[in-house]
Coordinates of C-alpha atoms in Angstrom, one line a residue:
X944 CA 0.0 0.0 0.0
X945 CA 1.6 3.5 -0.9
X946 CA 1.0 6.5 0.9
X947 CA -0.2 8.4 -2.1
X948 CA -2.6 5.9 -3.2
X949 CA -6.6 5.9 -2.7
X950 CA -6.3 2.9 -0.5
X951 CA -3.7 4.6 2.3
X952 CA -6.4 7.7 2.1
X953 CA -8.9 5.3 3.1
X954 CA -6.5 3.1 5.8
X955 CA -4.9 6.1 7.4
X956 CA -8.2 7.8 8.9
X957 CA -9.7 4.5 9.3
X958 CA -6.5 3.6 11.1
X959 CA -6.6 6.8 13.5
X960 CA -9.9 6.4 14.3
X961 CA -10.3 2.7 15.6
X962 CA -6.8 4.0 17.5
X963 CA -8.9 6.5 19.7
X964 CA -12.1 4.6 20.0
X965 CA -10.8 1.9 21.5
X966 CA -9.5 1.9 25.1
X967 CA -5.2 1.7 25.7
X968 CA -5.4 -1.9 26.8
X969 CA -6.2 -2.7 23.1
X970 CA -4.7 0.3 21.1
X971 CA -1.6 -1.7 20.6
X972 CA -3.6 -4.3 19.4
X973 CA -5.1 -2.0 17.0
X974 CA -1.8 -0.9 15.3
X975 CA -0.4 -4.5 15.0
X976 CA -3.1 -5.5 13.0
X977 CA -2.9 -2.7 11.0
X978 CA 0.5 -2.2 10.6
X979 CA 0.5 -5.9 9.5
X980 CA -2.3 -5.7 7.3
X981 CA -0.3 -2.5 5.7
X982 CA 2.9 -4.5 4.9
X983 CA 0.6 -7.7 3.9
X984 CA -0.3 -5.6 1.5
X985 CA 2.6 -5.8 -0.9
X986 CA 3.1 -9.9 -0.3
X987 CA 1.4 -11.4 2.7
X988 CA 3.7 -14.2 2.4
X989 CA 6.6 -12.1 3.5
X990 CA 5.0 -11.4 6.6
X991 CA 6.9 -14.5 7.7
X992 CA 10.0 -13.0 7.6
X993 CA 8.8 -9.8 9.3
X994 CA 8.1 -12.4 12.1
X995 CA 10.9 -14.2 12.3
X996 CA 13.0 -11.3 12.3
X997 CA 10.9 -9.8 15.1
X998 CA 10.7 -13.1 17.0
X999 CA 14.7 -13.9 17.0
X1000 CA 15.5 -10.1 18.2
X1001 CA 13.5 -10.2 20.8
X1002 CA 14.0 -13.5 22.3
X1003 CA 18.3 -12.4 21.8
X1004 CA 17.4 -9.3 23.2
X1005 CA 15.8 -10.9 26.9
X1006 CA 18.6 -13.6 26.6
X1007 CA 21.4 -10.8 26.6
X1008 CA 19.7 -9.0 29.9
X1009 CA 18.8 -11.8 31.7
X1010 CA 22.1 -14.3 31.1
X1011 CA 24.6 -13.4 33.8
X1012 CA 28.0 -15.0 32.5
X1013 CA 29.8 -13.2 29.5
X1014 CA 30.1 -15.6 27.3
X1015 CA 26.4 -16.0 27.2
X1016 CA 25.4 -12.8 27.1
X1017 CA 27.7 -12.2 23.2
X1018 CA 26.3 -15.6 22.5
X1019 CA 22.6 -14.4 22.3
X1020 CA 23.7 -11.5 20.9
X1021 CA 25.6 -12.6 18.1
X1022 CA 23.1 -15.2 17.4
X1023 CA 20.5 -12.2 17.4
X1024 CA 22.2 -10.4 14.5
X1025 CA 23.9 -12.8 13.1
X1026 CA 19.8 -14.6 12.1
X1027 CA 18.6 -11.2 11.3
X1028 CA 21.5 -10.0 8.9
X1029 CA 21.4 -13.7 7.4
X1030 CA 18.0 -12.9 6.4
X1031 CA 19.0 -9.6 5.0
X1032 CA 21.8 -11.5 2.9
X1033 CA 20.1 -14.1 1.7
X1034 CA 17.3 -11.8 0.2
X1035 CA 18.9 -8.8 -0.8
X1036 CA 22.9 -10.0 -1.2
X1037 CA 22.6 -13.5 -1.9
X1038 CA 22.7 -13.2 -6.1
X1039 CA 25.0 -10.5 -6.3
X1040 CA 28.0 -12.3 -4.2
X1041 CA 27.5 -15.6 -6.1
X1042 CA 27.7 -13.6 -9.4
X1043 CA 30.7 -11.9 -8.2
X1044 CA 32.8 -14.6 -6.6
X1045 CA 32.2 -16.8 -9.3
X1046 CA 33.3 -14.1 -11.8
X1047 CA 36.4 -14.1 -9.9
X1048 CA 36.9 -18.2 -9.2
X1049 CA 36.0 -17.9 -13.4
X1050 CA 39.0 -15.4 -13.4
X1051 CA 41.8 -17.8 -11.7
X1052 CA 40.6 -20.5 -14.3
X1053 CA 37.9 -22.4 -12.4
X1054 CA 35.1 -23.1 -14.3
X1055 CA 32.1 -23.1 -12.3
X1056 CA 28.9 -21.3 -12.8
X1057 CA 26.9 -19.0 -10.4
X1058 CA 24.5 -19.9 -8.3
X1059 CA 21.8 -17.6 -8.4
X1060 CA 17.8 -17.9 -6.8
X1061 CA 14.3 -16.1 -7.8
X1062 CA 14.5 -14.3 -5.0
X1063 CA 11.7 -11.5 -4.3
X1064 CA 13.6 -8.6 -2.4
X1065 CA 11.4 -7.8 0.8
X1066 CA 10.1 -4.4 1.1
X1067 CA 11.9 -2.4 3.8
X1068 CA 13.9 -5.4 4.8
X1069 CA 16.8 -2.8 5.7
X1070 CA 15.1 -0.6 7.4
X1071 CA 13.6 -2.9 9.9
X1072 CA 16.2 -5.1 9.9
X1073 CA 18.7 -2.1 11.2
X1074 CA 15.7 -1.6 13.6
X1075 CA 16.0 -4.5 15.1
X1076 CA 19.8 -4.7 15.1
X1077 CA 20.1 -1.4 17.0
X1078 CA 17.3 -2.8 19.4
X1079 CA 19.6 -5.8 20.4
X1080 CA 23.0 -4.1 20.6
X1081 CA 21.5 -1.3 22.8
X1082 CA 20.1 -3.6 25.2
X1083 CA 23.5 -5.8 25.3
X1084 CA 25.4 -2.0 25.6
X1085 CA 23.1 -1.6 28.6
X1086 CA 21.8 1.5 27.1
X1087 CA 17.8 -0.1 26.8
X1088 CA 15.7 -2.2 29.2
X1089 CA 14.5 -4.9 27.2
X1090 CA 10.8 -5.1 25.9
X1091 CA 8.9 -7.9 28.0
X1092 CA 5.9 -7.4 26.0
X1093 CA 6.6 -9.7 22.6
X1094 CA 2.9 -7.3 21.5
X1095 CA 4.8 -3.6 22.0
X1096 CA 7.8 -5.0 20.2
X1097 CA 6.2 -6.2 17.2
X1098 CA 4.5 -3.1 16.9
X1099 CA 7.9 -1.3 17.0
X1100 CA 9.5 -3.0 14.6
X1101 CA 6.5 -3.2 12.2
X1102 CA 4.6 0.7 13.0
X1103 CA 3.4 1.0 9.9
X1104 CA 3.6 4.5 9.2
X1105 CA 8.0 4.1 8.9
X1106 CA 8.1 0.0 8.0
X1107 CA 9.0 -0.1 4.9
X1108 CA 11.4 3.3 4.6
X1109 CA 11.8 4.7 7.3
X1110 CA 13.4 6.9 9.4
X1111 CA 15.0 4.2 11.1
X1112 CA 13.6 4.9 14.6
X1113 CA 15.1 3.6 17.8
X1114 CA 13.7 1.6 20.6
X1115 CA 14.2 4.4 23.3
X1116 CA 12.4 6.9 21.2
X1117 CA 9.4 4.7 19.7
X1118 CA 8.7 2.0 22.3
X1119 CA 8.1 4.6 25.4
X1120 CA 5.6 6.3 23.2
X1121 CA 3.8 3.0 21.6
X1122 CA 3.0 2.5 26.1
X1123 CA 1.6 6.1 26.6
X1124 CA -2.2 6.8 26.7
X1125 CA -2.7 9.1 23.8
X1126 CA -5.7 11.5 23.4
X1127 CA -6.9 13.4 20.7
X1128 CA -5.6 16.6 19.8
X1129 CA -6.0 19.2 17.6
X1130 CA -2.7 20.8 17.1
X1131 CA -1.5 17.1 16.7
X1132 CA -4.0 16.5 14.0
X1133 CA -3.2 19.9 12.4
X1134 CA 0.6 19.5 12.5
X1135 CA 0.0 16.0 10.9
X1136 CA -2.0 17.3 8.4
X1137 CA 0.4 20.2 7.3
X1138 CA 3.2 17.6 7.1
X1139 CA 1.9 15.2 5.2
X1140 CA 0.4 17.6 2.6
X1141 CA 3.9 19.0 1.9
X1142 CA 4.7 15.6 2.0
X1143 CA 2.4 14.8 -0.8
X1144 CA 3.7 17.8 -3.1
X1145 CA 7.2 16.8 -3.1
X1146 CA 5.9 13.1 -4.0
X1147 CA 3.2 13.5 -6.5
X1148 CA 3.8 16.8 -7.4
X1149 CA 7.6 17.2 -7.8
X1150 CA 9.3 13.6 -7.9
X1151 CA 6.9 12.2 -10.0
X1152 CA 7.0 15.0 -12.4
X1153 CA 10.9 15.1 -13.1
X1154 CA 10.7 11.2 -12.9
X1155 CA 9.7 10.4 -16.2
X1156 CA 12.3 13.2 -18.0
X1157 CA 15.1 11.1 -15.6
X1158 CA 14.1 7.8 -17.0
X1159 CA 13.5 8.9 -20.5
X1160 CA 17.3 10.0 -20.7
X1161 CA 19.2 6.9 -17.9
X1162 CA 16.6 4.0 -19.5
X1163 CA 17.6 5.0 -22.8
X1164 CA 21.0 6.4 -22.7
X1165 CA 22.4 5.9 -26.6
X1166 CA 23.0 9.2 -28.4
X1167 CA 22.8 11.3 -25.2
X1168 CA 25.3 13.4 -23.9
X1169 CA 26.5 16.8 -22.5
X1170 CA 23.8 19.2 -21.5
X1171 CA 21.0 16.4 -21.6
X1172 CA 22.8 14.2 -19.1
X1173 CA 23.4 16.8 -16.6
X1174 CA 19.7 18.2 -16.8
X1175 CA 19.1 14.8 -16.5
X1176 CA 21.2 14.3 -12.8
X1177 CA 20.4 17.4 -11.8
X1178 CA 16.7 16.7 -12.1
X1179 CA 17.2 13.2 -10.2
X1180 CA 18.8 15.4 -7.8
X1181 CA 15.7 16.7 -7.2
X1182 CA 13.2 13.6 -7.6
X1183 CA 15.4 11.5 -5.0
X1184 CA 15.2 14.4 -2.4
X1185 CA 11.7 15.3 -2.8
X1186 CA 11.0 11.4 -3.5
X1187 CA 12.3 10.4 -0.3
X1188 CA 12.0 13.4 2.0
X1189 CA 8.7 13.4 0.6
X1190 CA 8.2 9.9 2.3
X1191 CA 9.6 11.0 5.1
X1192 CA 7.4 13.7 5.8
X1193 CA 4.2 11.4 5.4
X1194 CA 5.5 8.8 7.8
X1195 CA 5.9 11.6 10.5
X1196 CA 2.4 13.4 9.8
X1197 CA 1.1 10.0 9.9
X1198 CA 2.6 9.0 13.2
X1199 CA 1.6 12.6 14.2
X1200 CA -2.1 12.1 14.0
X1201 CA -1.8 9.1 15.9
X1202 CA 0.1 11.1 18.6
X1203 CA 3.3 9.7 17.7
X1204 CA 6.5 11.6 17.3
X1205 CA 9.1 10.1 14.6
X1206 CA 12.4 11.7 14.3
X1207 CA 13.1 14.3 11.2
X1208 CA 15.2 12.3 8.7
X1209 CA 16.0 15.2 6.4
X1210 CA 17.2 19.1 7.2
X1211 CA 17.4 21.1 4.2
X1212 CA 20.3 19.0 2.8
X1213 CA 21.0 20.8 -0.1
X1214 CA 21.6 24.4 2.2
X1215 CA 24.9 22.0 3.4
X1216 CA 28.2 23.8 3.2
X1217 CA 30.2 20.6 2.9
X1218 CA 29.7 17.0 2.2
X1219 CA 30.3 16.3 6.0
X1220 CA 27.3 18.6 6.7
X1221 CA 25.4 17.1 3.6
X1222 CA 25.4 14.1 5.5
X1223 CA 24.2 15.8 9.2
X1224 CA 21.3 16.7 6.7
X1225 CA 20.4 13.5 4.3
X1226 CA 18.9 10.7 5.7
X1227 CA 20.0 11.2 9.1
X1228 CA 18.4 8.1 10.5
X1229 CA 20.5 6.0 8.6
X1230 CA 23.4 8.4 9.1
X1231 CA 23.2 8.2 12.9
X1232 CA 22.7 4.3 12.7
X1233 CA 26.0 4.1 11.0
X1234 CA 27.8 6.5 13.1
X1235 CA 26.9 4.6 16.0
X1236 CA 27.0 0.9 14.8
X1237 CA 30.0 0.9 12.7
X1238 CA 32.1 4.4 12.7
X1239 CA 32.1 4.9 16.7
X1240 CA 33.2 0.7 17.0
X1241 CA 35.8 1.0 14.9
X1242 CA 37.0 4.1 16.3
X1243 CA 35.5 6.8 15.1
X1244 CA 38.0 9.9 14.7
X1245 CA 39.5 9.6 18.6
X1246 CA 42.5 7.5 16.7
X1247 CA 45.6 7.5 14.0
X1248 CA 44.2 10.1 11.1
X1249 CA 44.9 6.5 8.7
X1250 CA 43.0 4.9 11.0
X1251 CA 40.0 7.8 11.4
X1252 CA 40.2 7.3 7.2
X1253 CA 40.1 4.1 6.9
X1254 CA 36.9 4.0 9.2
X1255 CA 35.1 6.6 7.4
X1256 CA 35.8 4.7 3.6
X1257 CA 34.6 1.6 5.2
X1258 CA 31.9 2.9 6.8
X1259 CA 30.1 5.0 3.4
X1260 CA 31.3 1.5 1.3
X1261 CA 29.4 0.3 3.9
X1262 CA 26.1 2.5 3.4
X1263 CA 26.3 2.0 -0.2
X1264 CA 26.1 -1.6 -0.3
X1265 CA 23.2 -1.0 2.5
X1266 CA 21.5 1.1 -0.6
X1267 CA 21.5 -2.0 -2.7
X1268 CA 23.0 -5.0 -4.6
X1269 CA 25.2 -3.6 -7.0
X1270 CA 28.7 -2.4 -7.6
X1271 CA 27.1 1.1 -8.6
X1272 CA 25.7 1.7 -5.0
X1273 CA 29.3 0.1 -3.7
X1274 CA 31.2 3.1 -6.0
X1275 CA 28.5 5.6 -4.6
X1276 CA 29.4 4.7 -1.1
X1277 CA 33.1 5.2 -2.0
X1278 CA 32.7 8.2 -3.6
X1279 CA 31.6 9.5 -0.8
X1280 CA 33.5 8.2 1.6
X1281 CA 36.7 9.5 -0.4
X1282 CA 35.3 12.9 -0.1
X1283 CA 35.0 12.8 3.7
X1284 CA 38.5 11.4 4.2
X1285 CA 39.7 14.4 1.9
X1286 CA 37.5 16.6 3.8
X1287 CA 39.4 15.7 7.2
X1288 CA 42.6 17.4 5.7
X1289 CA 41.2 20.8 4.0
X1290 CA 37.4 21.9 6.1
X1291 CA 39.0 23.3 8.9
X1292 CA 41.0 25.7 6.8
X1293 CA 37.7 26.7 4.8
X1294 CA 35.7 26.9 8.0
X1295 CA 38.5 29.0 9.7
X1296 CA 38.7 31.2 6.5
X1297 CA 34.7 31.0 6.7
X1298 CA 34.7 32.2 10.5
X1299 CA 36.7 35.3 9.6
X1300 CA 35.4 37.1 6.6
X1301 CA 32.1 39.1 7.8
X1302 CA 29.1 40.9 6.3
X1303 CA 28.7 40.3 2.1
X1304 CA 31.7 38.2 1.8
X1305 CA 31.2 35.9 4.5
X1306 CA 27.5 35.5 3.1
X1307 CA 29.0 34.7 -0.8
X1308 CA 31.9 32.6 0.4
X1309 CA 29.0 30.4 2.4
X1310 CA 26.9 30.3 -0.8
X1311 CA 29.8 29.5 -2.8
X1312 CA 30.5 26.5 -0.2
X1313 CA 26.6 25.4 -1.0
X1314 CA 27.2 25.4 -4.4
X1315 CA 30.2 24.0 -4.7
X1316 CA 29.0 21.0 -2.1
X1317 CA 25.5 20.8 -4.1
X1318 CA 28.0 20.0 -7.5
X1319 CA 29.5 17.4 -5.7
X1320 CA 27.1 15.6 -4.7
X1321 CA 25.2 15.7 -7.6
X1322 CA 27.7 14.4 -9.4
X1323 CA 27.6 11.5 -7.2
X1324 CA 23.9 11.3 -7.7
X1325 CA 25.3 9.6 -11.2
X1326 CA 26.7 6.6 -9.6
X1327 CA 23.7 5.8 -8.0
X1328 CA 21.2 6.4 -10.7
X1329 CA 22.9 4.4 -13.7
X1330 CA 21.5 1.3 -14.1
X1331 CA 24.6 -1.1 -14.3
X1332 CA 28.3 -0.1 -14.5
X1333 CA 28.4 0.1 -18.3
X1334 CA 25.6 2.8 -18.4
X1335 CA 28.1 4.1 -15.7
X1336 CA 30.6 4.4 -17.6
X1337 CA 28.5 5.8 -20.5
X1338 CA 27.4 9.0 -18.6
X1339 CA 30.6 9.9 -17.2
X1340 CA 32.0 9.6 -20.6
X1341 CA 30.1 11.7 -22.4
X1342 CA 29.7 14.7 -20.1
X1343 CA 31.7 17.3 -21.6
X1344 CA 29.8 16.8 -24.8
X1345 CA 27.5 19.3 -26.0
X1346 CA 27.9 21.7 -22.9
X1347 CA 26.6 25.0 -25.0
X1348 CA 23.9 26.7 -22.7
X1349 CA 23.1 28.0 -25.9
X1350 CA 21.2 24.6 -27.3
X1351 CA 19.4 24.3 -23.6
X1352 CA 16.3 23.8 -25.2
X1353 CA 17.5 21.4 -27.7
X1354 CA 19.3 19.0 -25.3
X1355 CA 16.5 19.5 -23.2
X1356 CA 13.6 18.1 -26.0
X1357 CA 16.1 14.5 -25.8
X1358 CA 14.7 14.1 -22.4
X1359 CA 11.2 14.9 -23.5
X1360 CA 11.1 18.5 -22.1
X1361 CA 9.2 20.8 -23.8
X1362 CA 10.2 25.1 -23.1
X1363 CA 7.1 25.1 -21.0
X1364 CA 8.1 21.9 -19.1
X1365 CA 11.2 22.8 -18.8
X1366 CA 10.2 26.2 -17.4
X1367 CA 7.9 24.5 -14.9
X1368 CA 11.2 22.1 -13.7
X1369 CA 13.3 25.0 -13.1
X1370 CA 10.4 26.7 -11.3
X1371 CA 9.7 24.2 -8.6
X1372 CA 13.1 23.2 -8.0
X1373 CA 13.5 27.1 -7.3
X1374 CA 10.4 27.2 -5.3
X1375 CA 11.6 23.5 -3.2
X1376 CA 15.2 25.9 -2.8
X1377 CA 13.7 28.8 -1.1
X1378 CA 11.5 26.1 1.7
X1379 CA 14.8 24.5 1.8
X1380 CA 16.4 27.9 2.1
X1381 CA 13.8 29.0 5.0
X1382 CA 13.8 26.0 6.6
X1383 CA 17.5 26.1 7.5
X1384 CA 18.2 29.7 7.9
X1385 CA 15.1 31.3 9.5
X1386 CA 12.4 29.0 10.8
X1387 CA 10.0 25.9 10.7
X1388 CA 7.9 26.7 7.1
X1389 CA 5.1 25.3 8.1
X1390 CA 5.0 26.6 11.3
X1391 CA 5.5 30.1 9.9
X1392 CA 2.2 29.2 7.8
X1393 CA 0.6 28.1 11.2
X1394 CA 1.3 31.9 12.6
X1395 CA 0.1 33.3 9.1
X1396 CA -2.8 35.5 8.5
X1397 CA -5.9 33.0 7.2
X1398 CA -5.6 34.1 3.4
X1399 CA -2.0 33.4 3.3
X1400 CA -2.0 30.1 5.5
X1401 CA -5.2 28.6 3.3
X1402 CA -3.7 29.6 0.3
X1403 CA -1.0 28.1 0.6
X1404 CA -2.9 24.9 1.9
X1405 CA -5.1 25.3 -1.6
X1406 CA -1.6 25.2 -3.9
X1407 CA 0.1 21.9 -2.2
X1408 CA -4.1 20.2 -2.6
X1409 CA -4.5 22.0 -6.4
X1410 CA -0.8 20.9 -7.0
X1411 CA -1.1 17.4 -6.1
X1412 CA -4.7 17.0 -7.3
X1413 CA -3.3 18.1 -10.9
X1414 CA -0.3 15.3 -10.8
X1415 CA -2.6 13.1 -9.5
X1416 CA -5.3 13.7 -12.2
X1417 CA -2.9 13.8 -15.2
X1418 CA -1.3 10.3 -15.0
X1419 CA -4.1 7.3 -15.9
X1420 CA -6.9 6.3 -13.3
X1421 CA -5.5 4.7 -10.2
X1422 CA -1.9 4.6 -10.9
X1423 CA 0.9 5.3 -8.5
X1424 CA 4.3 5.9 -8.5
X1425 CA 6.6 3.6 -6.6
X1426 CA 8.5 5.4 -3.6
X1427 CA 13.0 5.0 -4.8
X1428 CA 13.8 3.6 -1.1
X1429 CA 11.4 0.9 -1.3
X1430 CA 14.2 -0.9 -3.2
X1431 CA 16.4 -0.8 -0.3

């Protein structure tokens, strides 16, 4: 079930209301069911894995509290994660290492074939997988009480408003809230409301809309080059931000409504002044689950600087592999990793020169930074949009071709962009720039609406509805538009 479907509109309210009417000794109960119902939608069969992952981290979970000797204790942990991220190899990982280490076997001279399975990936295996990794490691860190209700931990790993792509909460922020008594509220509903219409724009409205000029140019990349590849990544710069923010900001309104707070995953990453900062900005969920999982273990920055960059590679090759089967995602992860580890030798020269320049030239030379930082990552946006490494290889090729701003329009027509359309792209990516802008420099947007005088706060309410109303109604009866994380 997606959010921005006719069935979630009908779920969702459904959903809130039996949550209220009935009394807190069966509201968990409530949410299960439909938080299970909500992922059987997809494939009920996979609901088995759902289960057995929940099942395993919990029962390691109460073994690593209540198991007095050592030994034990990293025995029911390891056998915790070790089941869970077995089940996220097998599904997601399985293929792509047989292909690979039978490529290289194949290389040395062995002739064997690859062993590969019809496998159908999971949706939001990561993301609840990670959940329940964090869940088990806290507990055995002695930083979380363990759940003795097996009902309130289901419900945390499978709360259907953030199952299937997040953010990637934490036990100590959802499980204290899934126990509290909840009553209706007003300014609950109405911030709920707010977020998920935004929510919806970016979605239907924005990511949608550039989606099909992306695909028409990476599906189809022969005879492309220059000025159409980079409108191209710079417009799947765009659909993956408001794509996935987008999802983001209907998981919280949704958990909102029900009086549920979920962390913010994204803050205005593309006001970020570095690629370090980028990254306090972009899907910080999954950001902090690294830092604290796999940077901070293997010793974070408080060693050797070789050792600090060595951590940091490993870590992004790390959260691009997380991203998804391919060597593409793998390079992605690098890239960026590369770019911290040279950010450790010249950022505190820029941000020194930053701190002393004042007044105009302080505010360019920050701007400058944004740009510069926006560049950069969306150049790496190309790694993780080609569809194999030869398509790769293709676009990076062929970027200086044809780089005449002069022939805009024509290297914008190979993507399927009219003047108008293309007029209408630059537009809302200025308009997404300036929220972005707000959002990080002055205040909360939509609270800013909230304090707004009534013709400014419902007209801006009537442009997100007429906005997505307009998507919505343009593309053919009932269809919907996959969200990009669901394939991690």
């Amino acid at each position: 079930m997606l959010f921005n479907s006719l069935a979630y509109a009908v779920f969702l309210p459904l959903a809130v209301l039996v949550y209220f009417l009935l009394p807190q000794r069966l509201r968990w109960v409530a949410l299960l069911g439909f938080s299970y119902y909500f992922y059987m939608s997809w494939n009920p069969e996979l609901i088995v894995l759902i289960l057995f992952t929940t099942v395993v981290s919990w029962a390691a979970a109460l073994g690593v509290q209540r198991l007095q000797r050592p030994v034990l204790r990293k025995a029911a942990l390891w056998s915790g994660v070790g089941l869970c991220l077995a089940c996220l190899f097998f599904f997601k990982y399985f293929n792509f290492f047989s292909q690979n280490v039978t490529a290289l076997l194949q290389a040395v001279g062995l002739p064997l074939q690859p062993t590969t399975l019809e496998l159908v990936l999971p949706v939001g295996i990561s993301f609840y997988t990670f959940q329940t990794l964090s869940y088990v490691v806290d507990v055995y860190r002695g930083d979380l009480k363990a759940e003795p209700h097996f009902g309130y931990y289901a419900l945390y790993v499978s709360f259907f408003p953030q199952l299937v792509a997040g953010p990637i909460e934490r036990a100590g922020n959802l499980l204290p809230q899934l126990h509290q008594k909840h009553d209706p509220d007003r300014a609950a509903f109405s911030a709920g409301l707010r977020k998920i219409c935004v929510g919806m724009f970016k979605k239907v409205a924005i990511a949608d809309f550039v989606a099909t000029y992306v695909n028409n140019v990476y599906n189809d990349l022969a005879g492309k080059g220059g000025l159409t590849l980079i409108l191209a990544t710079l417009l799947f710069s765009v659909q993956i931000y408001c794509d996935f923010s987008g999802y983001s900001d209907i998981a919280v309104g949704s958990a909102r409504l029900l009086g549920i707070d979920l962390m913010e995953n994204f803050r205005s990453p593309y006001m970020a002044r570095s690629v370090k900062d980028f990254w306090r900005r972009w899907h910080i969920s999954l950001t902090r689950w690294f830092t604290d999982y796999v940077y901070i273990p293997l010793g974070g920055s408080r060693c050797s600087r070789w050792r600090h960059l060595r951590n940091l590679a490993v870590t992004f090759l790390l959260s691009g592999l997380w991203h998804g089967a391919s060597w593409t995602f793998v390079l992605w992860g690098l890239y960026h990793g590369l770019w911290l580890c040279a950010e450790t030798f010249y950022l505190p020269q820029i941000e020194a020169l930053q701190n002393r320049l004042k007044g105009g030239r302080g505010a360019a030379f920050a701007t400058l930074r944004t740009v510069v930082t926006c560049c950069i990552v969306g150049f790496g946006w190309i790694f993780f949009r080609a569809n194999d490494l030869s398509d790769l290889l293709y676009v990076l090729t062929h970027l200086g071709q044809g780089l005449s701003p002069v022939h805009l329009v024509a290297y914008a027509q190979a993507a399927g962009l009219t003047p108008a359309l293309l007029g209408l792209a630059f537009a809302l990516i200025a308009a997404l720039l300036v929220y972005d802008w707000y959002a990080a420099y002055r205040a909360d947007p939509l609270q800013a609406i909230r304090r707004a005088r009534p013709w400014q706060r419902y007209g801006f309410y009537y442009l997100l509805c007429f906005g997505v109303l307009v998507a919505l109604c343009s593309r053919p009866f009932g269809a919907t538009a996959d969200f990009i994380y669901f394939q991690f």
